[in-house]
Amino acid sequence: MYFLITLVFSFLIFMILYARYLNVSGSIGQRKLQLENLRDNVEFRINKLNKGSAEINREIAEASARLDLLRRNLNDAGSSKK
């Protein structure tokens, strides 16, 4: 009789501990997924910013080249009037 009661209580304690383990494992797995999603989101944003920066740098280089051309044209026009 005592053996049966001890066996039932042991089984209950085992089930409680196992449920806690599964809950903790599920929580950890969920956190890992959230972290991976966050990491992917950050990488996507960084790539987007890098592409935007490269485009801005290209536009700055083109504008600088146009500005240099305008300066030369103005200098040429100024020197031809003298």
Tab-separated table of N, CA and C in Angstrom:
chain	number	residue	atom	x	y	z
A	1	MET	N	0.821	-1.195	0.000
A	1	MET	CA	0.000	0.000	0.000
A	1	MET	C	0.869	1.266	0.000
A	2	TYR	N	1.847	1.275	0.948
A	2	TYR	CA	2.733	2.432	1.012
A	2	TYR	C	3.574	2.548	-0.262
A	3	PHE	N	3.921	1.416	-0.800
A	3	PHE	CA	4.691	1.409	-2.037
A	3	PHE	C	3.886	2.046	-3.173
A	4	LEU	N	2.626	1.748	-3.260
A	4	LEU	CA	1.760	2.306	-4.293
A	4	LEU	C	1.607	3.815	-4.116
A	5	ILE	N	1.408	4.266	-2.889
A	5	ILE	CA	1.287	5.706	-2.608
A	5	ILE	C	2.604	6.413	-2.943
A	6	THR	N	3.719	5.817	-2.549
A	6	THR	CA	5.032	6.388	-2.848
A	6	THR	C	5.256	6.448	-4.359
A	7	LEU	N	4.845	5.414	-5.045
A	7	LEU	CA	4.987	5.391	-6.494
A	7	LEU	C	4.142	6.470	-7.158
A	8	VAL	N	2.927	6.681	-6.716
A	8	VAL	CA	2.045	7.708	-7.283
A	8	VAL	C	2.609	9.099	-7.015
A	9	PHE	N	3.030	9.362	-5.779
A	9	PHE	CA	3.602	10.673	-5.461
A	9	PHE	C	4.903	10.915	-6.227
A	10	SER	N	5.721	9.886	-6.370
A	10	SER	CA	6.960	10.027	-7.142
A	10	SER	C	6.638	10.367	-8.594
A	11	PHE	N	5.627	9.681	-9.139
A	11	PHE	CA	5.217	9.960	-10.499
A	11	PHE	C	4.700	11.386	-10.635
A	12	LEU	N	3.929	11.860	-9.675
A	12	LEU	CA	3.424	13.241	-9.699
A	12	LEU	C	4.568	14.246	-9.633
A	13	ILE	N	5.516	14.007	-8.762
A	13	ILE	CA	6.662	14.912	-8.641
A	13	ILE	C	7.465	14.904	-9.940
A	14	PHE	N	7.645	13.697	-10.512
A	14	PHE	CA	8.349	13.610	-11.788
A	14	PHE	C	7.618	14.398	-12.865
A	15	MET	N	6.304	14.269	-12.944
A	15	MET	CA	5.520	14.982	-13.958
A	15	MET	C	5.610	16.497	-13.754
A	16	ILE	N	5.575	16.949	-12.520
A	16	ILE	CA	5.684	18.388	-12.232
A	16	ILE	C	7.051	18.902	-12.667
A	17	LEU	N	8.104	18.184	-12.314
A	17	LEU	CA	9.453	18.609	-12.694
A	17	LEU	C	9.645	18.556	-14.210
A	18	TYR	N	9.093	17.535	-14.845
A	18	TYR	CA	9.205	17.408	-16.290
A	18	TYR	C	8.445	18.536	-16.995
A	19	ALA	N	7.280	18.883	-16.481
A	19	ALA	CA	6.506	19.992	-17.059
A	19	ALA	C	7.268	21.303	-16.916
A	20	ARG	N	7.902	21.510	-15.767
A	20	ARG	CA	8.715	22.721	-15.582
A	20	ARG	C	9.880	22.743	-16.575
A	21	TYR	N	10.507	21.584	-16.761
A	21	TYR	CA	11.613	21.493	-17.718
A	21	TYR	C	11.132	21.828	-19.120
A	22	LEU	N	10.003	21.288	-19.534
A	22	LEU	CA	9.465	21.575	-20.860
A	22	LEU	C	9.109	23.045	-21.000
A	23	ASN	N	8.559	23.631	-19.955
A	23	ASN	CA	8.195	25.043	-19.980
A	23	ASN	C	9.441	25.909	-20.136
A	24	VAL	N	10.470	25.598	-19.383
A	24	VAL	CA	11.720	26.358	-19.467
A	24	VAL	C	12.357	26.156	-20.837
A	25	SER	N	12.359	24.921	-21.337
A	25	SER	CA	12.937	24.647	-22.654
A	25	SER	C	12.177	25.393	-23.750
A	26	GLY	N	10.852	25.405	-23.641
A	26	GLY	CA	10.043	26.131	-24.614
A	26	GLY	C	10.310	27.614	-24.558
A	27	SER	N	10.484	28.119	-23.342
A	27	SER	CA	10.775	29.547	-23.169
A	27	SER	C	12.114	29.895	-23.800
A	28	ILE	N	13.094	29.042	-23.569
A	28	ILE	CA	14.419	29.291	-24.135
A	28	ILE	C	14.356	29.220	-25.656
A	29	GLY	N	13.635	28.235	-26.190
A	29	GLY	CA	13.497	28.118	-27.640
A	29	GLY	C	12.807	29.330	-28.235
A	30	GLN	N	11.782	29.812	-27.553
A	30	GLN	CA	11.060	30.998	-28.034
A	30	GLN	C	11.975	32.214	-28.020
A	31	ARG	N	12.748	32.361	-26.970
A	31	ARG	CA	13.688	33.490	-26.886
A	31	ARG	C	14.736	33.409	-27.990
A	32	LYS	N	15.207	32.197	-28.299
A	32	LYS	CA	16.186	32.050	-29.377
A	32	LYS	C	15.582	32.477	-30.706
A	33	LEU	N	14.336	32.084	-30.961
A	33	LEU	CA	13.669	32.489	-32.201
A	33	LEU	C	13.513	34.004	-32.267
A	34	GLN	N	13.125	34.613	-31.140
A	34	GLN	CA	12.981	36.067	-31.114
A	34	GLN	C	14.321	36.745	-31.374
A	35	LEU	N	15.375	36.196	-30.789
A	35	LEU	CA	16.710	36.766	-30.986
A	35	LEU	C	17.153	36.633	-32.441
A	36	GLU	N	16.884	35.468	-33.058
A	36	GLU	CA	17.241	35.287	-34.466
A	36	GLU	C	16.455	36.242	-35.361
A	37	ASN	N	15.169	36.426	-35.068
A	37	ASN	CA	14.362	37.363	-35.855
A	37	ASN	C	14.885	38.785	-35.698
A	38	LEU	N	15.248	39.157	-34.479
A	38	LEU	CA	15.796	40.487	-34.236
A	38	LEU	C	17.120	40.664	-34.973
A	39	ARG	N	17.964	39.635	-34.938
A	39	ARG	CA	19.254	39.702	-35.625
A	39	ARG	C	19.044	39.855	-37.136
A	40	ASP	N	18.107	39.088	-37.692
A	40	ASP	CA	17.812	39.212	-39.128
A	40	ASP	C	17.300	40.605	-39.466
A	41	ASN	N	16.453	41.147	-38.605
A	41	ASN	CA	15.911	42.489	-38.822
A	41	ASN	C	17.026	43.533	-38.785
A	42	VAL	N	17.934	43.398	-37.834
A	42	VAL	CA	19.052	44.346	-37.725
A	42	VAL	C	19.966	44.234	-38.949
A	43	GLU	N	20.256	42.999	-39.389
A	43	GLU	CA	21.101	42.820	-40.573
A	43	GLU	C	20.441	43.431	-41.806
A	44	PHE	N	19.121	43.251	-41.939
A	44	PHE	CA	18.406	43.829	-43.071
A	44	PHE	C	18.505	45.344	-43.053
A	45	ARG	N	18.326	45.940	-41.879
A	45	ARG	CA	18.407	47.406	-41.765
A	45	ARG	C	19.809	47.909	-42.050
A	46	ILE	N	20.818	47.178	-41.578
A	46	ILE	CA	22.206	47.585	-41.823
A	46	ILE	C	22.514	47.539	-43.315
A	47	ASN	N	22.073	46.465	-43.988
A	47	ASN	CA	22.289	46.369	-45.436
A	47	ASN	C	21.582	47.504	-46.163
A	48	LYS	N	20.372	47.821	-45.725
A	48	LYS	CA	19.616	48.910	-46.345
A	48	LYS	C	20.340	50.246	-46.135
A	49	LEU	N	20.857	50.470	-44.925
A	49	LEU	CA	21.602	51.708	-44.650
A	49	LEU	C	22.887	51.776	-45.474
A	50	ASN	N	23.574	50.643	-45.609
A	50	ASN	CA	24.807	50.630	-46.409
A	50	ASN	C	24.520	50.958	-47.865
A	51	LYS	N	23.442	50.388	-48.407
A	51	LYS	CA	23.080	50.691	-49.794
A	51	LYS	C	22.715	52.167	-49.939
A	52	GLY	N	21.979	52.700	-48.962
A	52	GLY	CA	21.621	54.119	-48.992
A	52	GLY	C	22.848	55.004	-48.899
A	53	SER	N	23.790	54.635	-48.048
A	53	SER	CA	25.028	55.412	-47.911
A	53	SER	C	25.829	55.389	-49.199
A	54	ALA	N	25.902	54.223	-49.839
A	54	ALA	CA	26.642	54.129	-51.105
A	54	ALA	C	25.991	55.005	-52.170
A	55	GLU	N	24.667	55.014	-52.211
A	55	GLU	CA	23.964	55.857	-53.184
A	55	GLU	C	24.197	57.333	-52.901
A	56	ILE	N	24.165	57.711	-51.643
A	56	ILE	CA	24.408	59.111	-51.272
A	56	ILE	C	25.834	59.509	-51.646
A	57	ASN	N	26.803	58.641	-51.370
A	57	ASN	CA	28.197	58.944	-51.724
A	57	ASN	C	28.362	59.090	-53.233
A	58	ARG	N	27.665	58.236	-53.992
A	58	ARG	CA	27.718	58.336	-55.450
A	58	ARG	C	27.132	59.666	-55.911
A	59	GLU	N	25.999	60.067	-55.342
A	59	GLU	CA	25.374	61.341	-55.715
A	59	GLU	C	26.265	62.524	-55.344
A	60	ILE	N	26.937	62.435	-54.208
A	60	ILE	CA	27.858	63.500	-53.794
A	60	ILE	C	29.017	63.598	-54.787
A	61	ALA	N	29.547	62.450	-55.206
A	61	ALA	CA	30.653	62.465	-56.168
A	61	ALA	C	30.204	63.073	-57.493
A	62	GLU	N	28.993	62.721	-57.954
A	62	GLU	CA	28.478	63.291	-59.198
A	62	GLU	C	28.268	64.804	-59.064
A	63	ALA	N	27.728	65.233	-57.925
A	63	ALA	CA	27.498	66.667	-57.712
A	63	ALA	C	28.826	67.414	-57.640
A	64	SER	N	29.834	66.812	-57.020
A	64	SER	CA	31.156	67.447	-56.955
A	64	SER	C	31.769	67.574	-58.341
A	65	ALA	N	31.587	66.535	-59.153
A	65	ALA	CA	32.114	66.599	-60.523
A	65	ALA	C	31.409	67.700	-61.309
A	66	ARG	N	30.089	67.824	-61.159
A	66	ARG	CA	29.356	68.898	-61.845
A	66	ARG	C	29.808	70.263	-61.355
A	67	LEU	N	30.038	70.376	-60.053
A	67	LEU	CA	30.491	71.647	-59.478
A	67	LEU	C	31.862	72.024	-60.034
A	68	ASP	N	32.757	71.055	-60.116
A	68	ASP	CA	34.081	71.332	-60.694
A	68	ASP	C	33.962	71.777	-62.153
A	69	LEU	N	33.077	71.131	-62.901
A	69	LEU	CA	32.857	71.512	-64.299
A	69	LEU	C	32.331	72.943	-64.392
A	70	LEU	N	31.374	73.288	-63.519
A	70	LEU	CA	30.851	74.658	-63.516
A	70	LEU	C	31.933	75.670	-63.154
A	71	ARG	N	32.783	75.331	-62.198
A	71	ARG	CA	33.881	76.239	-61.824
A	71	ARG	C	34.818	76.463	-63.007
A	72	ARG	N	35.163	75.375	-63.704
A	72	ARG	CA	36.042	75.517	-64.863
A	72	ARG	C	35.387	76.365	-65.945
A	73	ASN	N	34.083	76.130	-66.170
A	73	ASN	CA	33.375	76.923	-67.179
A	73	ASN	C	33.340	78.395	-66.803
A	74	LEU	N	33.115	78.676	-65.518
A	74	LEU	CA	33.107	80.071	-65.071
A	74	LEU	C	34.494	80.692	-65.179
A	75	ASN	N	35.519	79.933	-64.827
A	75	ASN	CA	36.893	80.458	-64.951
A	75	ASN	C	37.236	80.705	-66.415
A	76	ASP	N	36.819	79.782	-67.276
A	76	ASP	CA	37.085	79.954	-68.709
A	76	ASP	C	36.331	81.173	-69.256
A	77	ALA	N	35.086	81.347	-68.819
A	77	ALA	CA	34.298	82.482	-69.280
A	77	ALA	C	34.878	83.783	-68.743
A	78	GLY	N	35.357	83.788	-67.515
A	78	GLY	CA	35.958	84.969	-66.923
A	78	GLY	C	37.267	85.324	-67.579
A	79	SER	N	38.089	84.330	-67.922
A	79	SER	CA	39.383	84.614	-68.539
A	79	SER	C	39.228	85.007	-70.007
A	80	SER	N	38.171	84.557	-70.656
A	80	SER	CA	37.992	84.925	-72.064
A	80	SER	C	37.492	86.362	-72.172
A	81	LYS	N	36.848	86.928	-71.157
A	81	LYS	CA	36.367	88.313	-71.179
A	81	LYS	C	37.494	89.293	-70.964
A	82	LYS	N	38.569	88.896	-70.373
A	82	LYS	CA	39.668	89.824	-70.055
A	82	LYS	C	40.465	90.180	-71.234
